[in-house]
Short mmCIF file of C-alpha atoms and ligand atoms in Angstrom, two decimals:
data_model
loop_
_atom_site.label_atom_id
_atom_site.label_comp_id
_atom_site.label_asym_id
_atom_site.label_seq_id
_atom_site.Cartn_x
_atom_site.Cartn_y
_atom_site.Cartn_z
CA MET L 168 0.00 0.00 0.00
CA PRO L 169 1.33 3.43 -0.88
CA ASN L 170 1.99 5.94 1.88
CA PHE L 171 -0.38 8.33 0.20
CA ASN L 172 -4.06 8.31 -0.45
CA ILE L 173 -4.54 7.23 -4.05
CA THR L 174 -8.26 8.09 -4.03
CA ASP L 175 -7.43 11.60 -2.91
CA ILE L 176 -4.77 11.91 -5.63
CA ARG L 177 -7.11 10.67 -8.36
CA ALA L 178 -9.75 13.18 -7.28
CA GLN L 179 -7.26 15.91 -8.21
CA PHE L 180 -7.18 14.69 -11.83
CA PRO L 181 -10.69 15.30 -13.23
CA ILE L 182 -9.84 13.62 -16.53
CA LEU L 183 -9.29 10.26 -14.83
CA SER L 184 -13.02 9.92 -14.16
CA ARG L 185 -13.99 10.09 -17.84
CA GLU L 186 -14.95 7.10 -19.94
CA VAL L 187 -13.32 5.93 -23.14
CA ASN L 188 -15.34 3.73 -25.48
CA GLY L 189 -17.93 3.27 -22.75
CA LYS L 190 -15.37 2.01 -20.24
CA PRO L 191 -13.66 3.78 -17.35
CA LEU L 192 -10.31 5.20 -18.47
CA ALA L 193 -7.16 3.30 -17.48
CA TYR L 194 -4.43 5.74 -18.48
CA LEU L 195 -1.14 3.88 -18.90
CA ASP L 196 0.64 6.17 -21.34
CA ASN L 197 2.37 8.36 -18.80
CA ALA L 198 5.80 8.07 -20.41
CA ALA L 199 4.38 9.86 -23.46
CA SER L 200 2.59 12.55 -21.46
CA ALA L 201 1.01 12.69 -18.02
CA GLN L 202 -2.37 14.11 -16.98
CA LYS L 203 -2.55 17.37 -15.04
CA PRO L 204 -3.84 17.96 -11.50
CA VAL L 205 -6.25 20.80 -10.72
CA ALA L 206 -3.43 22.62 -8.88
CA VAL L 207 -1.56 23.10 -12.17
CA MET L 208 -4.63 24.28 -14.09
CA ASP L 209 -5.54 26.63 -11.23
CA ALA L 210 -2.08 28.20 -11.07
CA MET L 211 -2.16 29.05 -14.78
CA ARG L 212 -5.76 30.24 -14.65
CA ARG L 213 -5.16 32.31 -11.49
CA GLN L 214 -2.26 34.10 -13.17
CA MET L 215 -4.43 34.99 -16.16
CA GLU L 216 -7.32 36.06 -13.93
CA THR L 217 -5.38 38.18 -11.49
CA SER L 218 -2.13 39.45 -12.95
CA PHE L 219 -0.76 39.12 -16.42
CA ALA L 220 1.65 41.12 -18.58
CA ASN L 221 4.88 40.47 -20.45
CA VAL L 222 7.89 39.69 -18.29
CA HIS L 223 11.15 41.56 -17.70
CA ARG L 224 9.96 44.72 -19.46
CA GLY L 225 7.69 47.54 -18.51
CA LEU L 226 7.70 49.23 -15.17
CA HIS L 227 4.10 48.66 -14.26
CA THR L 228 2.74 46.59 -11.42
CA MET L 229 1.40 43.63 -13.37
CA ALA L 230 4.58 43.34 -15.42
CA ASN L 231 6.52 43.11 -12.19
CA GLU L 232 4.10 40.65 -10.62
CA THR L 233 4.16 38.38 -13.66
CA THR L 234 7.96 38.55 -13.79
CA GLU L 235 8.03 37.55 -10.14
CA SER L 236 5.84 34.49 -10.75
CA PHE L 237 7.86 33.53 -13.82
CA GLU L 238 11.21 33.85 -12.05
CA ALA L 239 9.80 32.02 -9.00
CA ALA L 240 9.07 29.09 -11.33
CA ARG L 241 12.70 29.16 -12.48
CA ALA L 242 13.84 29.04 -8.85
CA LYS L 243 11.53 26.06 -8.25
CA ALA L 244 13.03 24.21 -11.22
CA ALA L 245 16.54 25.00 -9.96
CA ASN L 246 15.70 23.73 -6.51
CA PHE L 247 13.95 20.64 -7.89
CA LEU L 248 17.04 19.69 -9.91
CA GLY L 249 19.53 20.57 -7.18
CA ALA L 250 21.11 23.42 -9.17
CA ALA L 251 23.19 25.98 -7.33
CA SER L 252 21.30 28.95 -8.76
CA ALA L 253 18.23 29.84 -10.81
CA ASP L 254 20.69 31.38 -13.29
CA ASN L 255 21.66 27.82 -14.22
CA ILE L 256 18.14 27.09 -15.53
CA VAL L 257 17.14 27.91 -19.12
CA PHE L 258 13.46 27.56 -19.98
CA THR L 259 12.84 25.76 -23.27
CA LYS L 260 9.69 24.44 -24.88
CA GLY L 261 10.51 20.89 -23.84
CA ALA L 262 13.28 18.35 -23.59
CA THR L 263 13.69 18.19 -27.36
CA GLU L 264 14.40 21.89 -27.56
CA ALA L 265 16.76 21.68 -24.56
CA LEU L 266 18.85 18.99 -26.28
CA ASN L 267 18.81 20.81 -29.63
CA LEU L 268 19.90 24.02 -27.93
CA THR L 269 22.74 22.24 -26.16
CA ALA L 270 24.02 20.53 -29.31
CA TYR L 271 23.76 23.72 -31.37
CA GLY L 272 25.27 25.75 -28.55
CA LEU L 273 28.37 23.57 -28.39
CA ALA L 274 28.94 23.57 -32.17
CA PRO L 275 31.72 26.20 -32.10
CA HIS L 276 33.73 23.83 -29.88
CA ILE L 277 33.33 20.80 -32.18
CA GLU L 278 35.76 20.11 -34.99
CA ALA L 279 35.94 17.50 -37.73
CA GLY L 280 36.82 14.12 -36.23
CA ASP L 281 35.70 15.02 -32.70
CA GLU L 282 33.65 12.25 -31.12
CA ILE L 283 30.23 12.41 -29.55
CA ILE L 284 29.25 9.34 -27.55
CA ILE L 285 25.60 8.53 -27.02
CA SER L 286 23.93 5.15 -26.44
CA GLN L 287 21.72 2.74 -28.36
CA MET L 288 18.85 3.48 -25.96
CA GLU L 289 18.57 7.21 -26.72
CA HIS L 290 15.36 8.98 -27.69
CA HIS L 291 15.52 10.53 -31.17
CA SER L 292 15.73 13.94 -29.53
CA ASN L 293 19.09 12.89 -28.08
CA ILE L 294 20.29 11.47 -31.41
CA VAL L 295 19.21 13.78 -34.21
CA PRO L 296 20.71 17.02 -32.78
CA TRP L 297 24.07 15.20 -32.70
CA HIS L 298 23.56 14.08 -36.30
CA PHE L 299 23.30 17.81 -37.10
CA LEU L 300 26.80 18.27 -35.62
CA ARG L 301 27.99 15.27 -37.58
CA GLU L 302 26.64 16.79 -40.80
CA ARG L 303 27.75 20.37 -40.16
CA GLN L 304 30.99 19.99 -38.18
CA GLY L 305 32.14 16.58 -39.36
CA ALA L 306 31.80 15.16 -35.87
CA VAL L 307 31.69 11.39 -35.36
CA ILE L 308 28.81 9.84 -33.40
CA ARG L 309 29.53 6.62 -31.53
CA PHE L 310 26.75 4.52 -30.03
CA ALA L 311 27.55 2.79 -26.74
CA PRO L 312 25.99 -0.69 -26.85
CA VAL L 313 23.05 -1.96 -24.83
CA THR L 314 23.19 -5.48 -23.33
CA GLU L 315 20.62 -8.27 -23.65
CA LEU L 316 19.06 -7.16 -20.35
CA GLY L 317 18.68 -3.66 -21.70
CA GLU L 318 21.47 -2.11 -19.65
CA LEU L 319 24.20 0.20 -20.88
CA ASP L 320 27.34 -1.90 -21.46
CA LEU L 321 29.57 0.02 -19.07
CA ASP L 322 32.84 -1.68 -20.05
CA ALA L 323 32.24 -1.03 -23.72
CA PHE L 324 31.19 2.53 -22.98
CA LYS L 325 34.29 3.19 -20.90
CA SER L 326 36.57 1.84 -23.62
CA MET L 327 35.07 4.26 -26.15
CA LEU L 328 36.15 7.33 -24.15
CA SER L 329 39.33 9.00 -25.36
CA ALA L 330 40.97 12.37 -25.96
CA LYS L 331 38.80 12.59 -29.09
CA THR L 332 35.59 12.53 -27.02
CA LYS L 333 34.10 16.02 -26.83
CA VAL L 334 30.56 15.23 -25.69
CA VAL L 335 28.82 12.35 -23.94
CA SER L 336 25.04 12.54 -23.90
CA LEU L 337 23.02 9.80 -22.18
CA VAL L 338 19.47 9.19 -21.13
CA HIS L 339 19.01 8.90 -17.34
CA MET L 340 15.96 6.61 -17.57
CA SER L 341 14.96 4.97 -20.84
CA ASN L 342 11.44 5.70 -22.07
CA VAL L 343 11.24 2.18 -23.55
CA LEU L 344 13.26 -0.14 -21.31
CA GLY L 345 12.81 1.75 -18.06
CA THR L 346 16.56 1.26 -17.53
CA ILE L 347 18.15 3.73 -15.13
CA ASN L 348 21.72 4.52 -16.11
CA PRO L 349 24.34 5.03 -13.34
CA ILE L 350 25.03 8.67 -14.17
CA ALA L 351 26.95 9.49 -10.97
CA GLN L 352 29.27 6.52 -11.60
CA ILE L 353 29.83 7.52 -15.22
CA ALA L 354 30.39 11.26 -14.66
CA PRO L 355 34.00 11.03 -13.37
CA TRP L 356 34.99 8.90 -16.40
CA VAL L 357 33.56 11.51 -18.77
CA LYS L 358 35.24 14.36 -16.90
CA ALA L 359 38.56 12.49 -16.91
CA ALA L 360 38.29 12.29 -20.71
CA GLY L 361 37.78 16.06 -20.77
CA ALA L 362 34.33 15.86 -22.36
CA TRP L 363 31.03 17.64 -21.68
CA PHE L 364 28.48 15.36 -19.97
CA ILE L 365 24.86 15.96 -20.94
CA VAL L 366 21.98 13.95 -19.49
CA ASP L 367 18.44 13.54 -20.76
CA GLY L 368 16.43 13.39 -17.53
CA THR L 369 13.01 13.63 -19.18
CA GLN L 370 11.74 10.35 -17.68
CA TYR L 371 13.90 10.08 -14.60
CA ALA L 372 12.95 13.45 -13.10
CA VAL L 373 9.30 12.35 -12.98
CA HIS L 374 9.97 9.35 -10.76
CA ARG L 375 13.17 9.82 -8.75
CA PRO L 376 14.85 12.76 -7.00
CA VAL L 377 17.50 14.56 -9.07
CA ASN L 378 20.54 16.44 -7.84
CA VAL L 379 22.59 17.66 -10.76
CA THR L 380 25.36 18.86 -8.46
CA ALA L 381 25.77 15.43 -6.85
CA LEU L 382 25.51 13.74 -10.26
CA GLY L 383 28.39 15.86 -11.55
CA VAL L 384 26.87 16.55 -14.98
CA ASP L 385 27.38 19.64 -17.16
CA ALA L 386 23.83 19.78 -18.47
CA TYR L 387 20.55 18.06 -17.62
CA CYS L 388 17.12 18.45 -19.20
CA MET L 389 13.58 17.80 -18.08
CA THR L 390 10.12 18.49 -19.51
CA GLY L 391 6.89 19.80 -18.00
CA HIS L 392 4.28 17.68 -19.70
CA LYS L 393 5.57 14.34 -18.37
CA LEU L 394 5.82 15.79 -14.84
CA TYR L 395 2.06 16.41 -14.53
CA GLY L 396 2.65 19.93 -15.88
CA PRO L 397 1.69 21.73 -19.10
CA THR L 398 3.07 21.21 -22.59
CA GLY L 399 5.31 23.84 -24.15
CA ILE L 400 7.75 24.10 -21.25
CA GLY L 401 10.95 22.34 -20.31
CA ALA L 402 14.05 23.21 -18.37
CA LEU L 403 17.70 22.89 -19.23
CA PHE L 404 20.17 22.92 -16.35
CA GLY L 405 23.68 23.95 -17.32
CA THR L 406 26.74 24.71 -15.24
CA ASP L 407 28.08 28.30 -15.47
CA GLU L 408 30.88 26.92 -17.60
CA ILE L 409 28.78 25.21 -20.25
CA LEU L 410 26.22 28.03 -20.45
CA GLN L 411 29.07 30.50 -21.02
CA ALA L 412 30.57 28.24 -23.68
CA MET L 413 27.31 27.69 -25.59
CA GLN L 414 26.30 29.99 -28.42
CA PRO L 415 22.65 31.12 -28.42
CA PHE L 416 20.25 29.72 -31.03
CA ASN L 417 17.42 32.25 -31.14
CA GLY L 418 18.22 35.92 -31.53
CA GLY L 419 15.84 38.69 -30.55
CA GLY L 420 14.61 40.70 -27.61
CA GLU L 421 15.73 39.95 -24.03
CA MET L 422 18.73 37.83 -25.06
CA ILE L 423 20.92 40.82 -25.92
CA GLU L 424 22.99 43.27 -23.94
CA ASP L 425 23.63 45.78 -26.75
CA VAL L 426 22.72 45.85 -30.41
CA PHE L 427 24.63 48.07 -32.86
CA GLU L 428 24.63 48.27 -36.63
CA ASP L 429 27.88 46.33 -36.81
CA ARG L 430 27.74 44.00 -33.81
CA VAL L 431 25.72 42.57 -30.93
CA THR L 432 26.61 41.55 -27.40
CA TYR L 433 24.62 39.02 -25.42
CA ASN L 434 22.83 39.12 -22.11
CA ASP L 435 24.09 36.77 -19.37
CA PRO L 436 22.76 33.20 -19.16
CA PRO L 437 20.02 32.10 -18.79
CA HIS L 438 18.55 35.13 -20.62
CA LYS L 439 21.07 34.74 -23.45
CA PHE L 440 19.10 31.63 -24.51
CA GLU L 441 15.58 33.01 -24.05
CA ALA L 442 14.90 35.35 -26.96
CA GLY L 443 11.47 36.89 -27.27
CA THR L 444 8.47 36.42 -25.04
CA PRO L 445 9.01 33.16 -23.14
CA PRO L 446 6.27 30.60 -22.37
CA ILE L 447 5.26 32.57 -19.28
CA LEU L 448 2.08 30.73 -18.30
CA GLN L 449 3.57 27.34 -19.07
CA ALA L 450 6.57 28.09 -16.85
CA ILE L 451 4.22 29.07 -14.04
CA GLY L 452 2.34 25.80 -14.65
CA LEU L 453 5.62 23.89 -14.45
CA GLY L 454 6.36 25.60 -11.13
CA ALA L 455 2.96 24.47 -9.85
CA ALA L 456 3.59 20.91 -11.08
CA ILE L 457 6.91 20.87 -9.22
CA ASP L 458 5.20 22.09 -6.04
CA TRP L 459 2.54 19.44 -6.51
CA ILE L 460 4.87 16.46 -6.97
CA ARG L 461 7.12 17.60 -4.14
CA GLN L 462 4.39 17.15 -1.54
CA PHE L 463 5.07 13.42 -1.96
CA ASP L 464 8.12 11.42 -1.01
CA PHE L 465 9.76 10.16 -4.21
CA ASP L 466 10.57 6.84 -2.53
CA ASP L 467 6.86 6.30 -1.83
CA VAL L 468 5.98 7.20 -5.41
CA HIS L 469 8.64 4.86 -6.77
CA GLN L 470 7.51 2.02 -4.52
CA HIS L 471 3.90 2.49 -5.57
CA GLU L 472 4.72 2.59 -9.28
CA MET L 473 7.05 -0.41 -9.09
CA ALA L 474 4.42 -2.43 -7.20
CA LEU L 475 2.08 -1.78 -10.16
CA TYR L 476 4.81 -2.68 -12.64
CA HIS L 477 5.61 -5.99 -10.92
CA ALA L 478 1.94 -6.90 -10.54
CA ALA L 479 1.40 -6.23 -14.26
CA LEU L 480 4.47 -8.27 -15.17
CA ASP L 481 3.36 -11.18 -12.98
CA GLY L 482 -0.02 -11.16 -14.69
CA LEU L 483 1.36 -10.88 -18.20
CA ARG L 484 4.17 -13.46 -17.98
CA ASP L 485 1.75 -16.35 -18.47
CA VAL L 486 0.09 -14.87 -21.53
CA ASN L 487 0.88 -16.90 -24.62
CA GLY L 488 3.78 -15.43 -26.61
CA PHE L 489 4.47 -12.62 -24.11
CA ARG L 490 7.89 -11.03 -24.41
CA LEU L 491 9.28 -8.35 -22.06
CA TYR L 492 11.77 -5.72 -23.29
CA GLY L 493 13.97 -4.26 -20.58
CA GLU L 494 15.13 -6.32 -17.61
CA ALA L 495 17.70 -3.98 -16.08
CA LYS L 496 18.44 -4.43 -12.38
CA ASP L 497 17.75 -0.74 -11.81
CA LYS L 498 14.65 0.32 -13.66
CA GLY L 499 11.52 2.44 -13.44
CA ALA L 500 7.88 1.56 -14.03
CA VAL L 501 7.89 1.24 -17.82
CA LEU L 502 6.69 -2.07 -19.26
CA SER L 503 7.52 -2.61 -22.93
CA PHE L 504 6.27 -5.84 -24.36
CA GLY L 505 5.19 -7.78 -27.41
CA LEU L 506 3.05 -10.83 -28.17
CA GLU L 507 4.46 -13.33 -30.61
CA GLY L 508 2.71 -13.04 -33.96
CA ALA L 509 0.75 -9.93 -32.98
CA HIS L 510 1.43 -6.38 -34.13
CA PRO L 511 1.83 -3.99 -31.17
CA HIS L 512 -0.52 -1.52 -32.89
CA ASP L 513 -3.25 -4.14 -32.87
CA ILE L 514 -2.68 -4.80 -29.18
CA ALA L 515 -3.00 -1.08 -28.41
CA GLN L 516 -6.15 -0.81 -30.52
CA ILE L 517 -7.82 -3.72 -28.75
CA LEU L 518 -6.88 -2.28 -25.35
CA ASP L 519 -8.35 1.06 -26.38
CA LYS L 520 -11.71 -0.67 -26.95
CA TYR L 521 -11.60 -1.50 -23.23
CA GLY L 522 -10.70 2.07 -22.23
CA ILE L 523 -7.02 1.22 -21.63
CA ALA L 524 -4.50 3.71 -23.05
CA VAL L 525 -1.05 2.32 -23.89
CA ARG L 526 1.41 3.31 -26.56
CA ALA L 527 2.62 1.16 -29.43
CA GLY L 528 5.34 1.96 -31.91
CA GLN L 529 9.03 2.79 -32.00
CA HIS L 530 8.75 5.28 -29.13
CA CYS L 531 11.14 7.64 -30.95
CA THR L 532 13.94 5.11 -30.45
CA GLN L 533 14.61 3.48 -33.80
CA PRO L 534 18.24 2.48 -33.08
CA LEU L 535 17.02 0.75 -29.90
CA MET L 536 14.31 -1.11 -31.86
CA THR L 537 17.04 -2.24 -34.26
CA ARG L 538 19.15 -3.41 -31.32
CA LEU L 539 16.17 -5.32 -29.89
CA GLY L 540 15.46 -6.82 -33.31
CA VAL L 541 11.86 -5.62 -33.39
CA HIS L 542 9.96 -3.06 -35.39
CA SER L 543 7.94 -1.79 -32.47
CA THR L 544 6.71 -2.64 -28.98
CA ALA L 545 3.61 -2.03 -26.89
CA ARG L 546 4.30 0.01 -23.76
CA ALA L 547 2.40 0.48 -20.52
CA SER L 548 3.92 3.21 -18.35
CA PHE L 549 2.78 3.91 -14.81
CA GLY L 550 2.27 7.17 -12.95
CA ILE L 551 1.43 8.27 -9.45
CA TYR L 552 -2.36 8.03 -9.96
CA ASN L 553 -2.47 4.49 -11.39
CA THR L 554 -4.06 1.67 -9.39
CA MET L 555 -4.12 -2.12 -9.12
CA ASP L 556 -7.46 -1.93 -10.90
CA ASP L 557 -5.67 -0.37 -13.90
CA VAL L 558 -3.19 -3.26 -13.75
CA ASP L 559 -5.91 -5.93 -13.58
CA ARG L 560 -7.65 -4.42 -16.57
CA LEU L 561 -4.39 -4.22 -18.53
CA VAL L 562 -3.67 -7.90 -17.87
CA GLU L 563 -7.23 -8.90 -18.74
CA GLY L 564 -7.11 -6.77 -21.90
CA VAL L 565 -3.80 -8.23 -23.09
CA LYS L 566 -5.13 -11.77 -22.49
CA ARG L 567 -8.11 -11.01 -24.70
CA ALA L 568 -5.84 -9.44 -27.32
CA ALA L 569 -3.69 -12.58 -27.28
CA LEU L 570 -6.73 -14.80 -27.86
CA PHE L 571 -8.01 -12.59 -30.62
CA LEU L 572 -4.71 -11.98 -32.43
CA SER L 573 -3.12 -15.43 -32.23
C1 PLP H 2077 9.60 12.45 -24.17
C2 PLP H 2077 11.06 12.32 -24.21
C3 PLP H 2077 11.86 13.30 -24.83
C4 PLP H 2077 11.25 14.47 -25.56
O1 PLP H 2077 10.66 15.35 -24.66
P1 PLP H 2077 9.69 16.53 -25.15
O2 PLP H 2077 9.58 17.42 -23.96
O3 PLP H 2077 8.37 15.88 -25.47
O4 PLP H 2077 10.31 17.21 -26.29
C5 PLP H 2077 13.22 13.14 -24.78
N1 PLP H 2077 13.79 12.10 -24.15
C6 PLP H 2077 13.06 11.15 -23.53
C7 PLP H 2077 13.77 10.02 -22.85
C8 PLP H 2077 11.68 11.22 -23.55
O5 PLP H 2077 10.97 10.27 -22.96
#
């Protein structure tokens, strides 16, 4: 039993009481995007109802009040990630933009032949921005292998590090395998090689406590919409050093210090990376989501979600042709699976008939699918508001899908 009242939590998510195809909703697609509690909606609505103006400009009361709320959200993100200062947090529109900004920002420091090491379990948003550097700078991308259990092959990874390595960018928790990579263990190896260490914390930050300072990383990204917050907002943590080294991507208002006809000088980070009007309301919503999740103990949340995961796995193991993807020792509550002879899309469509939402496809991880030797998988991913009833219905639904599809 979780140390929190699940009924009380569910009551804070109005959407969870709706029906889908005449059945109560069992929402098990949290790794793609999570539902939002009333507290988040209220915070955004309250701002619009009581005080709204553009931030950082204007000397009137509402401009100052809105700036205060916006900057308070930045401080919450900094605190949530264990950053030394709010100045180390850049707001982006999500994790994808945070990773693109980082890769683009480091381009002036990358030369032909320089190596960028990522892994076979990366999300496309932590692969494609590095392909851009490969295409434009002549950088070389090397993929650290993933083992049969779905873990990063640490020995192989370590042997790939060299003086040529300029960047290492790894996912903290895989959105497909659930694998949690030992970032704190890896960081000293990357630093010893003299490379930047970037971590995609999009999934991990939803389920486990993060402290970027203790992890020893140079940059770390998270996203609002998977953390029970709004879409259109993410946060990039960067050390003073990396944020100074990075070139800005967007040019415009707010990001400059001085603009002349023949040159421009930039504002200090984080503002250097936030040209134009930022996603003000979304940032305030992210701040509210952080406040909301922090009322719970992450260990309790993790225990609850893993109990659901293990119950689901126990129920599914006996289903004819069931195959689990991702058996890492350290993993989060993501259950990727297939049924022999059945297309994952068909499984998801049958589950949807019963009101059960799961994802099927490549999950933006084509190199990982190739490594696993499959075209796609079905994925159930658990969040704080899921229940044993959701699990029972998932297991029942997959059993029916197996009968129907085999
Ligand atoms: C969802 C996801 C992303 C992309 O995040 P967005 O905020 O949707 O752009 C990146 N990496 C991982 C591991 C993800 O799960």
